[in-house]
PDB file of C-alpha atoms in Angstrom:
ATOM      1  CA  UNK A 712       1.115 -14.175   2.405  1.00 83.00           C
ATOM      2  CA  UNK A 713      -1.553 -12.530   4.235  1.00 89.00           C
ATOM      3  CA  UNK A 714      -0.734  -9.464   2.618  1.00 91.00           C
ATOM      4  CA  UNK A 715      -1.823 -10.469  -0.924  1.00 91.00           C
ATOM      5  CA  UNK A 716      -4.899 -12.499   0.540  1.00 94.00           C
ATOM      6  CA  UNK A 717      -5.728  -9.550   2.667  1.00 93.00           C
ATOM      7  CA  UNK A 718      -5.806  -7.066  -0.245  1.00 90.00           C
ATOM      8  CA  UNK A 719      -7.474  -9.348  -2.665  1.00 92.00           C
ATOM      9  CA  UNK A 720     -10.180 -10.068  -0.242  1.00 93.00           C
ATOM     10  CA  UNK A 721     -10.397  -6.099   0.144  1.00 93.00           C
ATOM     11  CA  UNK A 722     -10.806  -6.140  -4.037  1.00 90.00           C
ATOM     12  CA  UNK A 723     -13.154  -8.335  -4.083  1.00 92.00           C
ATOM     13  CA  UNK A 724     -15.249  -6.675  -1.144  1.00 91.00           C
ATOM     14  CA  UNK A 725     -15.467  -9.073   1.723  1.00 94.00           C
ATOM     15  CA  UNK A 726     -13.999  -6.442   4.048  1.00 93.00           C
ATOM     16  CA  UNK A 727     -14.409  -8.597   7.397  1.00 94.00           C
ATOM     17  CA  UNK A 728     -12.146 -11.030   5.598  1.00 94.00           C
ATOM     18  CA  UNK A 729      -9.843  -8.645   4.974  1.00 94.00           C
ATOM     19  CA  UNK A 730      -9.515  -7.501   8.208  1.00 95.00           C
ATOM     20  CA  UNK A 731      -9.222 -10.287   9.465  1.00 95.00           C
ATOM     21  CA  UNK A 732      -6.034 -11.386   7.347  1.00 94.00           C
ATOM     22  CA  UNK A 733      -4.780  -7.902   8.351  1.00 94.00           C
ATOM     23  CA  UNK A 734      -4.844  -8.998  11.852  1.00 95.00           C
ATOM     24  CA  UNK A 735      -3.291 -12.553  10.956  1.00 94.00           C
ATOM     25  CA  UNK A 736      -0.571 -10.533   9.498  1.00 93.00           C
ATOM     26  CA  UNK A 737       0.272  -7.850  11.844  1.00 94.00           C
ATOM     27  CA  UNK A 738       0.056 -11.015  14.432  1.00 94.00           C
ATOM     28  CA  UNK A 739       2.958 -12.127  12.818  1.00 94.00           C
ATOM     29  CA  UNK A 740       4.821  -9.210  12.382  1.00 94.00           C
ATOM     30  CA  UNK A 741       5.199  -8.816  15.900  1.00 93.00           C
ATOM     31  CA  UNK A 742       6.859 -12.363  16.513  1.00 94.00           C
ATOM     32  CA  UNK A 743       8.787 -11.463  13.688  1.00 94.00           C
ATOM     33  CA  UNK A 744       9.422  -8.164  13.580  1.00 94.00           C
ATOM     34  CA  UNK A 745       9.280  -6.347   9.137  1.00 94.00           C
ATOM     35  CA  UNK A 746       9.086  -3.143   8.511  1.00 96.00           C
ATOM     36  CA  UNK A 747       8.661  -3.173   5.208  1.00 95.00           C
ATOM     37  CA  UNK A 748       5.432  -5.338   5.695  1.00 95.00           C
ATOM     38  CA  UNK A 749       4.690  -3.634   9.101  1.00 96.00           C
ATOM     39  CA  UNK A 750       3.887  -0.458   6.310  1.00 97.00           C
ATOM     40  CA  UNK A 751       2.462  -2.259   3.764  1.00 96.00           C
ATOM     41  CA  UNK A 752      -0.427  -3.660   6.355  1.00 96.00           C
ATOM     42  CA  UNK A 753      -0.571  -0.058   7.539  1.00 96.00           C
ATOM     43  CA  UNK A 754      -1.305   0.279   3.999  1.00 97.00           C
ATOM     44  CA  UNK A 755      -4.329  -1.777   3.716  1.00 96.00           C
ATOM     45  CA  UNK A 756      -5.782  -0.406   6.946  1.00 96.00           C
ATOM     46  CA  UNK A 757      -5.216   3.524   5.967  1.00 97.00           C
ATOM     47  CA  UNK A 758      -7.287   2.248   2.126  1.00 96.00           C
ATOM     48  CA  UNK A 759      -9.614  -0.097   3.230  1.00 95.00           C
ATOM     49  CA  UNK A 760     -10.390   0.085   6.758  1.00 95.00           C
ATOM     50  CA  UNK A 761      -9.950   3.707   7.825  1.00 95.00           C
ATOM     51  CA  UNK A 762     -11.456   4.993   4.518  1.00 92.00           C
ATOM     52  CA  UNK A 763      -8.372   6.298   2.650  1.00 94.00           C
ATOM     53  CA  UNK A 764      -6.351   7.863   5.472  1.00 96.00           C
ATOM     54  CA  UNK A 765      -4.279  10.363   4.843  1.00 95.00           C
ATOM     55  CA  UNK A 766      -1.773  10.915   7.493  1.00 96.00           C
ATOM     56  CA  UNK A 767      -1.173   6.969   7.290  1.00 97.00           C
ATOM     57  CA  UNK A 768      -0.782   6.907   3.318  1.00 97.00           C
ATOM     58  CA  UNK A 769       1.893   9.816   3.901  1.00 96.00           C
ATOM     59  CA  UNK A 770       3.843   7.700   6.556  1.00 97.00           C
ATOM     60  CA  UNK A 771       3.783   4.767   4.073  1.00 97.00           C
ATOM     61  CA  UNK A 772       4.750   6.012   1.398  1.00 97.00           C
ATOM     62  CA  UNK A 773       7.650   8.132   2.766  1.00 97.00           C
ATOM     63  CA  UNK A 774       8.977   5.201   4.388  1.00 97.00           C
ATOM     64  CA  UNK A 775       8.604   3.126   0.633  1.00 96.00           C
ATOM     65  CA  UNK A 776       9.875   6.119  -1.271  1.00 93.00           C
ATOM     66  CA  UNK A 777      12.687   6.731   1.908  1.00 94.00           C
ATOM     67  CA  UNK A 778      13.712   3.323   1.337  1.00 93.00           C
ATOM     68  CA  UNK A 779      13.773   3.122  -2.350  1.00 91.00           C
ATOM     69  CA  UNK A 780      11.132   0.506  -2.424  1.00 93.00           C
ATOM     70  CA  UNK A 781       9.415   2.256  -5.651  1.00 93.00           C
ATOM     71  CA  UNK A 782       7.795  -1.298  -6.808  1.00 91.00           C
ATOM     72  CA  UNK A 783       5.660  -1.596  -3.936  1.00 94.00           C
ATOM     73  CA  UNK A 784       5.062   2.776  -4.210  1.00 95.00           C
ATOM     74  CA  UNK A 785       3.567   1.603  -7.468  1.00 95.00           C
ATOM     75  CA  UNK A 786       1.640  -0.825  -6.814  1.00 94.00           C
ATOM     76  CA  UNK A 787       0.015   1.110  -3.402  1.00 96.00           C
ATOM     77  CA  UNK A 788      -0.715   4.495  -5.575  1.00 97.00           C
ATOM     78  CA  UNK A 789      -2.541   2.223  -8.064  1.00 96.00           C
ATOM     79  CA  UNK A 790      -4.579   0.918  -5.020  1.00 95.00           C
ATOM     80  CA  UNK A 791      -5.173   4.018  -3.479  1.00 96.00           C
ATOM     81  CA  UNK A 792      -6.274   5.790  -7.388  1.00 96.00           C
ATOM     82  CA  UNK A 793      -8.917   2.795  -7.755  1.00 95.00           C
ATOM     83  CA  UNK A 794     -10.098   3.716  -4.509  1.00 94.00           C
ATOM     84  CA  UNK A 795     -10.550   7.085  -4.819  1.00 96.00           C
ATOM     85  CA  UNK A 796     -12.334   6.654  -8.259  1.00 96.00           C
ATOM     86  CA  UNK A 797     -14.763   4.144  -6.419  1.00 93.00           C
ATOM     87  CA  UNK A 798     -15.406   7.103  -4.444  1.00 94.00           C
ATOM     88  CA  UNK A 799     -15.642   9.505  -6.843  1.00 96.00           C
ATOM     89  CA  UNK A 800     -13.140  11.679  -5.800  1.00 96.00           C
ATOM     90  CA  UNK A 801     -11.615  12.047  -9.364  1.00 97.00           C
ATOM     91  CA  UNK A 802      -9.116  14.994  -8.543  1.00 97.00           C
ATOM     92  CA  UNK A 803      -7.719  12.129  -5.870  1.00 96.00           C
ATOM     93  CA  UNK A 804      -7.825   9.445  -7.998  1.00 97.00           C
ATOM     94  CA  UNK A 805      -5.735  11.560 -10.648  1.00 97.00           C
ATOM     95  CA  UNK A 806      -3.352  13.085  -8.292  1.00 97.00           C
ATOM     96  CA  UNK A 807      -2.659   8.860  -7.681  1.00 97.00           C
ATOM     97  CA  UNK A 808      -1.967   8.020 -11.313  1.00 97.00           C
ATOM     98  CA  UNK A 809       0.186  10.723 -11.651  1.00 97.00           C
ATOM     99  CA  UNK A 810       2.785   9.637  -8.386  1.00 96.00           C
ATOM    100  CA  UNK A 811       2.159   5.804 -10.459  1.00 96.00           C
ATOM    101  CA  UNK A 812       3.971   7.165 -13.492  1.00 96.00           C
ATOM    102  CA  UNK A 813       6.294   9.307 -11.507  1.00 94.00           C
ATOM    103  CA  UNK A 814       7.348   6.004  -9.539  1.00 93.00           C
ATOM    104  CA  UNK A 815       7.360   3.841 -13.113  1.00 93.00           C
ATOM    105  CA  UNK A 816       9.858   6.617 -14.229  1.00 92.00           C
ATOM    106  CA  UNK A 817      12.171   6.115 -11.609  1.00 90.00           C
ATOM    107  CA  UNK A 818      11.947   2.174 -11.921  1.00 89.00           C
ATOM    108  CA  UNK A 819      12.811   2.302 -15.161  1.00 88.00           C
ATOM    109  CA  UNK A 820      15.729   4.815 -14.565  1.00 86.00           C
ATOM    110  CA  UNK A 821      16.739   2.040 -11.962  1.00 80.00           C
ATOM    111  CA  UNK A 822      16.124   4.666  -9.077  1.00 66.00           C
ATOM    112  CA  UNK A 823      15.040   1.155  -7.147  1.00 62.00           C
ATOM    113  CA  UNK A 824      15.690  -1.530  -4.994  1.00 56.00           C
ATOM    114  CA  UNK A 825      14.002  -4.891  -6.153  1.00 53.00           C
ATOM    115  CA  UNK A 826      15.388  -6.709  -2.969  1.00 52.00           C
ATOM    116  CA  UNK A 827      14.868  -5.556   0.666  1.00 47.00           C
TER     117      UNK A 827
END
């Protein structure tokens, strides 16, 4: 729940609120470890707090693809592409949209897991 709220806050331009929800979510993860949500919060931090930190993103996408969580990867690639576009980084945005298409193909072929 904190992931979705945080993401929504960032997309609406409310960075302080988004960061507060990341903090709340990561505090919950410390009490109740969950590798998926740990990576999803790292993703939000990499994109919105650390201005698209490529190293963090690489680790998150590696985890999602290794676990065949392509539906999550697709959503994250879309967010990345949008943020690259907002920054005028159109080459990176195009590459991210290409990853969206590749991920959608994997989903259509049934290569993914919908439940973790």
